[in-house]
Short mmCIF file of C-alpha atoms in Angstrom, two decimals:
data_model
loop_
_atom_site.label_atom_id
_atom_site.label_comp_id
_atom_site.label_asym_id
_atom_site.label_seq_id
_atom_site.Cartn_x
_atom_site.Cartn_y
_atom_site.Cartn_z
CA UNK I 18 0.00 0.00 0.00
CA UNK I 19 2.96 2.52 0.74
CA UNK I 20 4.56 1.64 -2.26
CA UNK I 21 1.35 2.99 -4.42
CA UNK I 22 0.90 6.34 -2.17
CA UNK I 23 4.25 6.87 -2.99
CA UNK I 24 3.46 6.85 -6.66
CA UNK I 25 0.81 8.76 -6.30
CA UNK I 26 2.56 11.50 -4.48
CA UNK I 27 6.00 11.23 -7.36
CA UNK I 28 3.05 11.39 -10.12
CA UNK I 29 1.25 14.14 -8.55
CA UNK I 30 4.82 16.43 -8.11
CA UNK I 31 5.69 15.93 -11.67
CA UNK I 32 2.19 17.20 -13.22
CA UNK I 33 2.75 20.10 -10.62
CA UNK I 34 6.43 20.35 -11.98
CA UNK I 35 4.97 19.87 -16.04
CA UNK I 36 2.16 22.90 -14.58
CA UNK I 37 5.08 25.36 -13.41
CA UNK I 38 7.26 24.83 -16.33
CA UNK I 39 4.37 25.46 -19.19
CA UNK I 40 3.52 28.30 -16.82
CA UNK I 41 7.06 29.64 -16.72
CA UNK I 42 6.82 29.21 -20.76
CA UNK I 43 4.38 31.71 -21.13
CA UNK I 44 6.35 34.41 -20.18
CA UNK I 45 9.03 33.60 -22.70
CA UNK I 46 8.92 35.62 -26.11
CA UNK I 47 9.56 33.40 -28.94
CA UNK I 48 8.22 29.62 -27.00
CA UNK I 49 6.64 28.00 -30.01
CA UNK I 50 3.26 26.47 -28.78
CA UNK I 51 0.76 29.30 -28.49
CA UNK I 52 -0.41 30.66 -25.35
CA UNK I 53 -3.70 29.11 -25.58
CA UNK I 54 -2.24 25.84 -25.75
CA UNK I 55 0.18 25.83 -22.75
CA UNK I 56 -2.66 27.64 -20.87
CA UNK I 57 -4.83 24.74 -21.08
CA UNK I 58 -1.89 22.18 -20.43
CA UNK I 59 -0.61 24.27 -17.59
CA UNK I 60 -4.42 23.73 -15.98
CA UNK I 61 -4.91 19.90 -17.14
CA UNK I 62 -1.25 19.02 -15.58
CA UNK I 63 -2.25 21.36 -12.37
CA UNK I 64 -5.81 19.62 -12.04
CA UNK I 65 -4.21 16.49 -12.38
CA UNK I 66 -1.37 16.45 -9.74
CA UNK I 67 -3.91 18.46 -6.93
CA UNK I 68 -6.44 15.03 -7.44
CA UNK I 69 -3.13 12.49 -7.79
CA UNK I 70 -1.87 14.67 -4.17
CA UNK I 71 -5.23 14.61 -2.91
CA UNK I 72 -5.07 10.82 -3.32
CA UNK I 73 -2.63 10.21 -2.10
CA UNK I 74 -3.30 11.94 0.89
CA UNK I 75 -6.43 10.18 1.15
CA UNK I 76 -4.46 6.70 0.91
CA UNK I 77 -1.93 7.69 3.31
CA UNK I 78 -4.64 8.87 6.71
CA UNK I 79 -5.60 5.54 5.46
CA UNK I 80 -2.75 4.08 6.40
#
């Protein structure tokens, strides 16, 4: 069981980490993908690691 909460939380970090960086890209003049597109990949990879942390969570008072 710990073995999967810890997957969830190294999941959930990364799609926050993935979130950040396509956030980050936004501000750079130049970044190829529009700013449409890495808005809506910034807040898919954001929604996903809060519910994969939230899981996790969940799993580990479970414990």
């Amino acid at each position: 069981m710990s073995s999967v909460t810890g997957v969830f939380f190294t999941i959930g970090f990364v799609f926050l980490a993935g979130g950040i960086y396509c956030m980050l890209a936004m501000r750079k003049p130049g970044f190829y993908p529009p700013k449409y597109i890495l808005k809506k990949r910034a807040a898919a990879l954001g929604a996903g690691g809060t519910v994969l942390l939230l899981l996790g969570v969940i799993m580990y008072s479970l414990k």
